[in-house]
Coordinates of C-alpha atoms in Angstrom, one line a residue:
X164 CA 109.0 -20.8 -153.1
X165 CA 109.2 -17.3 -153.9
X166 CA 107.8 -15.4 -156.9
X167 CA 110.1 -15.3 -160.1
X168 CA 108.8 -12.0 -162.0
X169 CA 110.0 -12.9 -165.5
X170 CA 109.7 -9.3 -166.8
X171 CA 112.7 -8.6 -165.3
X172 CA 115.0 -11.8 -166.3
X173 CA 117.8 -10.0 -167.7
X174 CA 117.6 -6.8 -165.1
X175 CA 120.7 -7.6 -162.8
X176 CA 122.8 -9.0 -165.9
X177 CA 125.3 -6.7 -166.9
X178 CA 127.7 -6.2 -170.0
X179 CA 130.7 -4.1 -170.0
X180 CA 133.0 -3.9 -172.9
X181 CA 136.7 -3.2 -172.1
X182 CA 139.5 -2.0 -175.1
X183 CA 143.1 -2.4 -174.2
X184 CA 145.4 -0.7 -176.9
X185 CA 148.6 1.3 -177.1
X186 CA 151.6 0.5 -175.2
X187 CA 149.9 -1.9 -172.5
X188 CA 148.5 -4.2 -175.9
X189 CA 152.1 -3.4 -176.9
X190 CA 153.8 -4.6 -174.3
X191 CA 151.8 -7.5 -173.5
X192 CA 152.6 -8.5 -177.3
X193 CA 155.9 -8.3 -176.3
X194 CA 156.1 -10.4 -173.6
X195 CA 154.0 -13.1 -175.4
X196 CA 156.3 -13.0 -178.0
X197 CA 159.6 -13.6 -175.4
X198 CA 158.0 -16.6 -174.1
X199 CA 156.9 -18.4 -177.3
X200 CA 160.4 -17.7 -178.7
X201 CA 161.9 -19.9 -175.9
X202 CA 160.6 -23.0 -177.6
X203 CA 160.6 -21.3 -181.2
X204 CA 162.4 -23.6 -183.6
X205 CA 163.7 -21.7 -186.3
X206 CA 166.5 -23.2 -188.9
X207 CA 169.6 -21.1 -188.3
X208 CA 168.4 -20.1 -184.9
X209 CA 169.1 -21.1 -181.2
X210 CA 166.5 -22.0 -179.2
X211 CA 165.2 -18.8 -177.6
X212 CA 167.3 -16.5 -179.8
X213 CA 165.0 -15.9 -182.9
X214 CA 164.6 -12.4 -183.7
X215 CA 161.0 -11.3 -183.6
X216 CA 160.3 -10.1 -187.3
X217 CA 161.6 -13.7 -188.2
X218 CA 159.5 -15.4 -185.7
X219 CA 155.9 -13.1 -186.8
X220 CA 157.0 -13.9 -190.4
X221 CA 157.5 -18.2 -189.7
X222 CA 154.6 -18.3 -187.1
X223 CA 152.1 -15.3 -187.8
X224 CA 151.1 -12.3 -185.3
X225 CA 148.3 -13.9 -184.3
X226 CA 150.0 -16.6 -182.3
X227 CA 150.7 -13.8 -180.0
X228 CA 147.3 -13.1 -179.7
X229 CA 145.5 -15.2 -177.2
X230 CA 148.7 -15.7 -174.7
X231 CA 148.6 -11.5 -174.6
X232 CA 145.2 -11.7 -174.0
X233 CA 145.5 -13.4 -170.6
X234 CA 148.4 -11.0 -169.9
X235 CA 146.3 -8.2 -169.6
X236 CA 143.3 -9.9 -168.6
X237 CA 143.9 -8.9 -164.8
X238 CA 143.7 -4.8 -166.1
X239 CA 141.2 -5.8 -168.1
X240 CA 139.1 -6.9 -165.0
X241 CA 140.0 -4.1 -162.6
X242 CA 138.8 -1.4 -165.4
X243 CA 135.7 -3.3 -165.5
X244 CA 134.8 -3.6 -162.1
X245 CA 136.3 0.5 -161.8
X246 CA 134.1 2.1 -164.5
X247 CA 130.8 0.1 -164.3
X248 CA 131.2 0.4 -160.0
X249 CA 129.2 -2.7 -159.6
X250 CA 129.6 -5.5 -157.2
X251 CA 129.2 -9.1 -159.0
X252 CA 127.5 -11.7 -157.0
X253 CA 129.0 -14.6 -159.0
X254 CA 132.4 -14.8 -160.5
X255 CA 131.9 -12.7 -163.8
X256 CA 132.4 -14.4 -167.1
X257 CA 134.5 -13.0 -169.5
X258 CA 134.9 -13.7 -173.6
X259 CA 136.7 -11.9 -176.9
X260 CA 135.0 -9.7 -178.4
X261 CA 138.0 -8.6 -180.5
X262 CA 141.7 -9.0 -181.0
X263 CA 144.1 -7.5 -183.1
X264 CA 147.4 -6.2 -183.8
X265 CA 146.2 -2.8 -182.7
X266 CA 143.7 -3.9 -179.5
X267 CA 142.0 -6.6 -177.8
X268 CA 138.3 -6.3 -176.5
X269 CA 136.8 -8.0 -173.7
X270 CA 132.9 -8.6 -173.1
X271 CA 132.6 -9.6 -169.0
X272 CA 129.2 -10.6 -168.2
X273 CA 128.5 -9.1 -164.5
X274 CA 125.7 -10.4 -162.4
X275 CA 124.7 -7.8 -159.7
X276 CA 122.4 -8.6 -156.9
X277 CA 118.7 -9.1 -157.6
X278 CA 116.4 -6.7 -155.8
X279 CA 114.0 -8.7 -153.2
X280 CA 111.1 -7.6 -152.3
X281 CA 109.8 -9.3 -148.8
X282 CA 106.2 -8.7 -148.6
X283 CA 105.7 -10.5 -144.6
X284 CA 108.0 -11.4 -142.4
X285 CA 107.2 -9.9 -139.1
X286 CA 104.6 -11.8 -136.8
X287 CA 104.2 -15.1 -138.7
X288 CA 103.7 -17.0 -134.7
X289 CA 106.1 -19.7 -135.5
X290 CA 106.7 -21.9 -132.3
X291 CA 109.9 -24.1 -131.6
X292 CA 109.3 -27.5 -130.7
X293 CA 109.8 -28.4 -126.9
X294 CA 112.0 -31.3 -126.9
X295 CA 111.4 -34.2 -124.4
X296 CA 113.6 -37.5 -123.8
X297 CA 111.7 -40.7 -123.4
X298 CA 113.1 -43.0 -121.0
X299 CA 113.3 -46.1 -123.9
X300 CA 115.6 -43.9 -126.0
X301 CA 118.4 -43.3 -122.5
X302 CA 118.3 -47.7 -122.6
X303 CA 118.4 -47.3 -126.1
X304 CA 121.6 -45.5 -126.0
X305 CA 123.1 -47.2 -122.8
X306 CA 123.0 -50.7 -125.0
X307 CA 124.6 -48.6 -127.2
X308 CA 127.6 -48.1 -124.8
X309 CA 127.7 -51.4 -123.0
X310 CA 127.4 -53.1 -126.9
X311 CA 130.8 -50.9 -127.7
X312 CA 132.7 -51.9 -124.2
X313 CA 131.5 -55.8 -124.7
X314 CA 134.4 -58.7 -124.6
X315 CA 134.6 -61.4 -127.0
X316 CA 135.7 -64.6 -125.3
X317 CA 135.8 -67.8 -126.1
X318 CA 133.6 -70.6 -125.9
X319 CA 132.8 -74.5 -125.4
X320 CA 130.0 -75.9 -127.4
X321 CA 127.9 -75.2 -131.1
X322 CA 128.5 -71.9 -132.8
X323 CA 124.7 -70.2 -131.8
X324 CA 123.3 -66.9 -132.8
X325 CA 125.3 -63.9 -132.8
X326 CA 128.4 -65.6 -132.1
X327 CA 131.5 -65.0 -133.6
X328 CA 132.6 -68.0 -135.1
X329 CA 136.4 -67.8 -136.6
X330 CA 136.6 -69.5 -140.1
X331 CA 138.6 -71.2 -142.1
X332 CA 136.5 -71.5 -145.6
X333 CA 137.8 -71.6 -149.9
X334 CA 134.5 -71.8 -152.6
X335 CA 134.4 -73.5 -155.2
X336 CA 132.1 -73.6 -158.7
X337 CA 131.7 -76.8 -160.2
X338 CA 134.8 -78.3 -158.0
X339 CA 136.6 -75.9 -159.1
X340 CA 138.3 -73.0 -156.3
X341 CA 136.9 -69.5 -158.0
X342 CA 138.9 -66.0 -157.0
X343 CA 137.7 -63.9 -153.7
X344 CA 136.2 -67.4 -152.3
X345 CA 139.0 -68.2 -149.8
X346 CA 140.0 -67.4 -146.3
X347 CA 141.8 -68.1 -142.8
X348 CA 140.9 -67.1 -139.3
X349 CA 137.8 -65.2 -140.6
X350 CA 135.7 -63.9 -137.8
X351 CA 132.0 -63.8 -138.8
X352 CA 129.5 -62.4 -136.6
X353 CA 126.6 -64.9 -137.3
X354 CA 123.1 -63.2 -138.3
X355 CA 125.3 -59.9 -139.5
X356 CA 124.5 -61.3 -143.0
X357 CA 127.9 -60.6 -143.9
X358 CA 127.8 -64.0 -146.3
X359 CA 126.3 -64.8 -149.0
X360 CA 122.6 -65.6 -148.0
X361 CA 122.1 -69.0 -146.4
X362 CA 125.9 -69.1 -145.9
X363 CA 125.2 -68.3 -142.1
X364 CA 122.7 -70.3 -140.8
X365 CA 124.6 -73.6 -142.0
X366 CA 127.4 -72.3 -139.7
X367 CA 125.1 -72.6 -136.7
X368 CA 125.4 -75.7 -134.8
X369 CA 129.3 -76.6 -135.9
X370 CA 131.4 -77.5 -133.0
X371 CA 135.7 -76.4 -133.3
X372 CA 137.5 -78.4 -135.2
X373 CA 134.4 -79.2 -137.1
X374 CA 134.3 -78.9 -141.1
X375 CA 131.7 -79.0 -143.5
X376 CA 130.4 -78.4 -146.7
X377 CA 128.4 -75.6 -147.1
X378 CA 125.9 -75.0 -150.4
X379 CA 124.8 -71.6 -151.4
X380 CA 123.8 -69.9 -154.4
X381 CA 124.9 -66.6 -155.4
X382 CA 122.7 -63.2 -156.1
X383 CA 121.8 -62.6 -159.6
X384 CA 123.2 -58.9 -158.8
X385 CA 126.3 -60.1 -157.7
X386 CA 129.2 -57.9 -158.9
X387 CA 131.2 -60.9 -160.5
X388 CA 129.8 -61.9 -163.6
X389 CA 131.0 -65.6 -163.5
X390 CA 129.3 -66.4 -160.1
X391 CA 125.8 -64.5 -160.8
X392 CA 123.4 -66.8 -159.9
X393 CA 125.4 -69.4 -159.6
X394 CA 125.5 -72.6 -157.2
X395 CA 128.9 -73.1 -154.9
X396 CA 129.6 -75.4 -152.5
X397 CA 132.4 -73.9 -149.2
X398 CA 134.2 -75.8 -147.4
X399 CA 134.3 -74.5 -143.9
X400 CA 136.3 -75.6 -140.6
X401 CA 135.5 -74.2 -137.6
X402 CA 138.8 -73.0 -135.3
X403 CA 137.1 -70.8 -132.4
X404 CA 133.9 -70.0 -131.2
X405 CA 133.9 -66.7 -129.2
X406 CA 130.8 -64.9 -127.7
X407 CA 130.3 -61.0 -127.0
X408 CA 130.2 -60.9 -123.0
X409 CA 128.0 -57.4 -121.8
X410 CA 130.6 -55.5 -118.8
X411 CA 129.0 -55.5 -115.7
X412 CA 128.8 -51.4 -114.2
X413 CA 131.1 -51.7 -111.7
X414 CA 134.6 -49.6 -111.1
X415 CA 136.5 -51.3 -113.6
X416 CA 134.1 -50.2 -116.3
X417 CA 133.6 -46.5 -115.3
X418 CA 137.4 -45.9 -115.1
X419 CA 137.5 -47.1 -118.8
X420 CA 134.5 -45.5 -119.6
X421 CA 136.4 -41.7 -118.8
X422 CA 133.4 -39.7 -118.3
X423 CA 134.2 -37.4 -115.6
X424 CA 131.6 -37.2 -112.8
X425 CA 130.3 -40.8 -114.0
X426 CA 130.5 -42.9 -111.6
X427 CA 127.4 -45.1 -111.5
X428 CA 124.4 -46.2 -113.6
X429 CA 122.4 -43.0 -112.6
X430 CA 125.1 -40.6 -113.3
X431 CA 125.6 -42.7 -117.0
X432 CA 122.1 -42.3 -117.2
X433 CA 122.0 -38.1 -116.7
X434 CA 124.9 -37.9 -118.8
X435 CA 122.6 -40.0 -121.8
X436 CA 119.7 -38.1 -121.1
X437 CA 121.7 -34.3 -121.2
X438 CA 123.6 -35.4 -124.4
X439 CA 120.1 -36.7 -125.7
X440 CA 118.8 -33.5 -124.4
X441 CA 120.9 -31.3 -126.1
X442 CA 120.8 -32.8 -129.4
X443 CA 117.1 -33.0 -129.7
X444 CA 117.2 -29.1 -128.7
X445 CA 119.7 -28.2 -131.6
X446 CA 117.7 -30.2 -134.2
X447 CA 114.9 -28.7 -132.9
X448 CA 116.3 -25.5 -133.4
X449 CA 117.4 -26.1 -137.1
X450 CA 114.2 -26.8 -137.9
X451 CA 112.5 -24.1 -136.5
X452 CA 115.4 -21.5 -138.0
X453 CA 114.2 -23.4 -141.7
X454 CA 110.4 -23.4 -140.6
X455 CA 110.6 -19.3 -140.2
X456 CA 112.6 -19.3 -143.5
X457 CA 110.4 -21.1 -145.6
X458 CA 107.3 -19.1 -144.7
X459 CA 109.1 -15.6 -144.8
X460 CA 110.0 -17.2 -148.6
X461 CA 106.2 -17.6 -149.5
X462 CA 105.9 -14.1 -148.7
X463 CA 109.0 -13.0 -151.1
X464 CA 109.1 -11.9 -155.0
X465 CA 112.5 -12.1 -156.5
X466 CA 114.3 -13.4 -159.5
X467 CA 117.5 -15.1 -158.9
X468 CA 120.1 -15.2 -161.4
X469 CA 120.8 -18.9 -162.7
X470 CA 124.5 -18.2 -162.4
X471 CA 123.7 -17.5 -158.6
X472 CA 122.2 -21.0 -158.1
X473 CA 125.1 -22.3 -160.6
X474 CA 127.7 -21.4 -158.0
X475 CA 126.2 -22.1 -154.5
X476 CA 126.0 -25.9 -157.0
X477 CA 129.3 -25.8 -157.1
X478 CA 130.0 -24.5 -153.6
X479 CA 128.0 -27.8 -152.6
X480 CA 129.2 -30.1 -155.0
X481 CA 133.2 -29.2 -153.2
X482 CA 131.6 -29.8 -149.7
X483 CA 129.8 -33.2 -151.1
X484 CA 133.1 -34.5 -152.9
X485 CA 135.3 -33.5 -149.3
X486 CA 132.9 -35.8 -147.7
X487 CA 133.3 -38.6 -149.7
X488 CA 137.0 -38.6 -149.6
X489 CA 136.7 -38.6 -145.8
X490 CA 135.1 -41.7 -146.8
X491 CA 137.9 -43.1 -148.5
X492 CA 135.6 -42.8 -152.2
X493 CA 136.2 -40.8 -155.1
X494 CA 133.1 -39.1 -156.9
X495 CA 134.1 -41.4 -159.8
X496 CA 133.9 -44.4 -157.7
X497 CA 130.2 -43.0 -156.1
X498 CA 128.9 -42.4 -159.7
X499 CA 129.6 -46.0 -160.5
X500 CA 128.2 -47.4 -157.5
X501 CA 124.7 -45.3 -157.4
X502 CA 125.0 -45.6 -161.4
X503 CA 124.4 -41.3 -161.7
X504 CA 126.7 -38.7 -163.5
X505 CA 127.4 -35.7 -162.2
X506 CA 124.5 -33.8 -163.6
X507 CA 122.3 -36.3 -161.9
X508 CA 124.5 -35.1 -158.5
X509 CA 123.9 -31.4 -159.9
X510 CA 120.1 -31.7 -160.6
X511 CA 119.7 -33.6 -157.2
X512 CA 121.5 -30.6 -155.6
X513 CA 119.6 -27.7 -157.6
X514 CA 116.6 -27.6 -155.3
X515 CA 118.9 -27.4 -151.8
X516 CA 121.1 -24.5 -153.6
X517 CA 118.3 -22.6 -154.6
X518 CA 117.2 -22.3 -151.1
X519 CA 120.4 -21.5 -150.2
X520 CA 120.7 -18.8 -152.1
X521 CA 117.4 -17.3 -151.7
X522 CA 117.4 -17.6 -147.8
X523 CA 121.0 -15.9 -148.0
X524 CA 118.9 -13.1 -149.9
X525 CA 116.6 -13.0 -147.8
X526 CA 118.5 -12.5 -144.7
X527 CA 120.4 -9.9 -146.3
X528 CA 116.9 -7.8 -147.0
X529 CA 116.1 -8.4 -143.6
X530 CA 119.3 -7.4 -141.9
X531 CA 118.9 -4.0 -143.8
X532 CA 115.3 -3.3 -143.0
X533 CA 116.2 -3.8 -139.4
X534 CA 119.5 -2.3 -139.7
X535 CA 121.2 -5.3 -138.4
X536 CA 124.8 -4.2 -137.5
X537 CA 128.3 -6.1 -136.1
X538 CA 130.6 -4.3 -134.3
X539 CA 134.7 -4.8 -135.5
X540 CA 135.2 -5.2 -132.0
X541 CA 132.7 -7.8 -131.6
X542 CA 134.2 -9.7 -134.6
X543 CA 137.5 -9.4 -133.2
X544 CA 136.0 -11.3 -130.3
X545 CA 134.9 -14.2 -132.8
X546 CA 138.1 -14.0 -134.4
X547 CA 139.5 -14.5 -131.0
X548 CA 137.4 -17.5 -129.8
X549 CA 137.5 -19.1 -133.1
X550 CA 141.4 -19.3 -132.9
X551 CA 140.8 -20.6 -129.2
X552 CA 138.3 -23.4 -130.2
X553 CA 140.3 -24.1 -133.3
X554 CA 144.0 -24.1 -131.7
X555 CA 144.6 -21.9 -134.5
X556 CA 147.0 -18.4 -134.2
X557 CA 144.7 -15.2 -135.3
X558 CA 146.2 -14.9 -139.4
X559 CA 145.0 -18.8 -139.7
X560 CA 141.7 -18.0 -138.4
X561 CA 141.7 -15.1 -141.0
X562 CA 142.8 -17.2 -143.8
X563 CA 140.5 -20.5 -142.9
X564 CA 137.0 -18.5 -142.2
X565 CA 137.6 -16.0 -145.5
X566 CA 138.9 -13.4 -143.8
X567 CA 137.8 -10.4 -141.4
X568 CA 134.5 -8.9 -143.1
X569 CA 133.6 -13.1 -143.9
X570 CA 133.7 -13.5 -140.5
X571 CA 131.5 -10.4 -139.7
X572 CA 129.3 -10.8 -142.4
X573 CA 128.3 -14.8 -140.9
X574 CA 128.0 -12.7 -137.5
X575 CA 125.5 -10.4 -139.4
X576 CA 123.5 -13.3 -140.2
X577 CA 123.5 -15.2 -137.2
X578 CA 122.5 -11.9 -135.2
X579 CA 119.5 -11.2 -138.0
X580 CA 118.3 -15.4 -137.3
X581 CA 118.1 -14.2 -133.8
X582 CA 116.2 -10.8 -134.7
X583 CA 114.2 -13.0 -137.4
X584 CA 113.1 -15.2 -134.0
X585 CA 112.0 -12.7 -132.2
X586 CA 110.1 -10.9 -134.5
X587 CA 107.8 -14.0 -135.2
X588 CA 107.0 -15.4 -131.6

């Protein structure tokens, strides 16, 4: 963790007060004034036609106030950033100072980029790991395949074991049929644990046709309240028994396998092991990229703004909330299930965003102190292979991947990994 030198807490936080008056303040009253009138009611007046001494006298200046404010908040920014020539690192924030008749003054909090001073980060002998693939973990991963191109057919005799035995079943609480306890056709995969325990072992041994009454008792953490702990009988018939029948690795199954070059069980097998391979090699990699990180960081003294962390929060907060929605769950919905709020999610993601932003730092030092530099044309080459990999035209590229300089600033960094590597062989 680097070094946090409190002296200087407030060093890269900067004020700048900004006045707007005369005719821009003017006209931006002006303006706010033509768009409250449109939904002015004033006796004697049409909607949108009151005259403005009428409508300051009814509804006061200062109602003009605040809606003015954010009309010249844009010019309000752009002198900011022109007269202090800084370069925020965060979104600056911005308040009133003052507001008047006469003017309206802005205070926008800039935060610059801290200074970072990197004490070691050449020669720290930092080894990758060699990666090796066992031959358990290519059978591991050839079950894998054969378990997702097995048949289910149907068979004579007791429902065994991982079976699948199709189900007709209803529950019922003191002979009485309770809600969510009924079904038809239901396939369950006996020992998935699908069922309530106990529910599945009773199911072995039932012939088709067969029907039973099973007894179970529910969870005490069971999500309905009314069947917490409580003791139901189901009654189950059994329609079909079907069992998961492994392919053989003949012809058939290569052809609907669709690996090209596969062909037999030893190709299958070096196409495992390379995939394994090359997996293991870019974990392996990741790790040893974060290994060089976090001991460069050990050797680093800088204090990083709050606001900086704040933000890269957010940044993963967005990426965390896409995720679940590609999961079909809302963050409302996760927050109920682990029982968290969002500052739980926030706190939880604190430590990771820090990092973030004082590897990002960090890399930036280094890329200076070893003059680190991307060519345009070499980023017009990634612009170009990125539209190729993506199917995407060049301007969608540019738009999806934050535009030209985003694209050879991420260059920069990879390129200053790679010098980073080097230097600590």
């Amino acid at each position: 963790m680097a070094n946090k030198k409190k002296e200087e807490k407030n060093k890269n936080v900067h004020e700048i007060i900004i006045k707007i008056d005369g005719d821009s303040w003017k006209n931006a009253l002006d303006q706010a004034f033509q768009e409250k009138r449109k939904d002015a009611k004033v006796d004697g007046f049409r909607k949108g036609k009151v005259p403005k001494d009428l409508y300051i006298k009814k509804f006061g200046i200062e109602s003009l106030f605040l809606p003015a404010a954010d009309l010249v908040l844009q010019e309000a920014y752009t002198k900011a950033m022109d007269n202090s020539k800084l370069t925020p690192v965060v979104q600056p924030d911005v308040n009133l100072k003052d507001i008047s008749e006469e003017k309206v003054e802005f205070i926008f909090k800039i935060i610059t980029k801290p200074d970072i001073n990197i004490k070691k980060y050449k020669g720290l002998n930092i080894k990758p790991e060699k990666v090796k693939v066992e031959k358990e973990e290519i059978e591991h991963e050839l079950s894998h395949i054969l378990e997702r191109y097995t048949e289910l057919v149907t068979k004579d005799g007791k429902v065994e074991n991982g079976d699948i035995a199709v189900i007709d079943f209803e529950g019922f609480k003191d002979g009485v049929a309770f809600d969510g306890g009924k079904g038809e056709n239901y396939s369950l995969e006996i020992g998935s644990n699908t069922f309530i325990p106990g529910f599945e072992e009773q199911v072995i041994g039932m012939n088709v046709s067969e029907e039973k009454d099973i007894q179970v008792t529910f969870p005490e953490d069971y999500q309905a309240e009314d069947l917490k702990g409580a003791s139901v009988v189901f009654k189950v018939k059994v329609n079909e028994i079907k069992q998961k029948q492994t392919r053989d690795l003949d012809e058939e199954f290569f052809e609907d396998l669709g690996m090209e070059g596969v062909n037999s069980k030893e190709t299958l097998e070096t196409e495992i092991e390379k995939s394994i391979k090359s997996q293991k090699e870019m974990d392996a990699e990741n790790k040893y990229v974060d290994r060089i990180l976090e001991e460069v960081s050990k050797n680093v003294e800088v204090d990083i703004p709050e606001e900086m962390v704040n933000e890269e929060i957010d940044r993963l907060m967005h990426r965390f909330e896409e995720q679940m929605k590609m999961q079909g769950i809302s963050l409302d919905i996760y927050y109920q299930f682990t029982k968290s709020t969002e500052k739980d999610l926030r706190d939880q993601l604190e430590k990771e965003a820090y990092s973030n932003v004082l590897y990002r730092l960090m890399l930036e030092e280094v890329m200076k102190l070893e003059k680190v530099e991307v060519s345009i044309k070499d980023t017009e080459k990634e612009v170009d292979s990125l539209a190729e990999k993506y199917k995407m035209e060049k301007d969608e590229v540019l738009k999806n991947f934050g535009g030209i300089d985003m694209i050879q600033y991420d260059l920069q960094m990879r390129k200053t990994i790679e010098v980073l590597k080097e230097l600590n062989k």
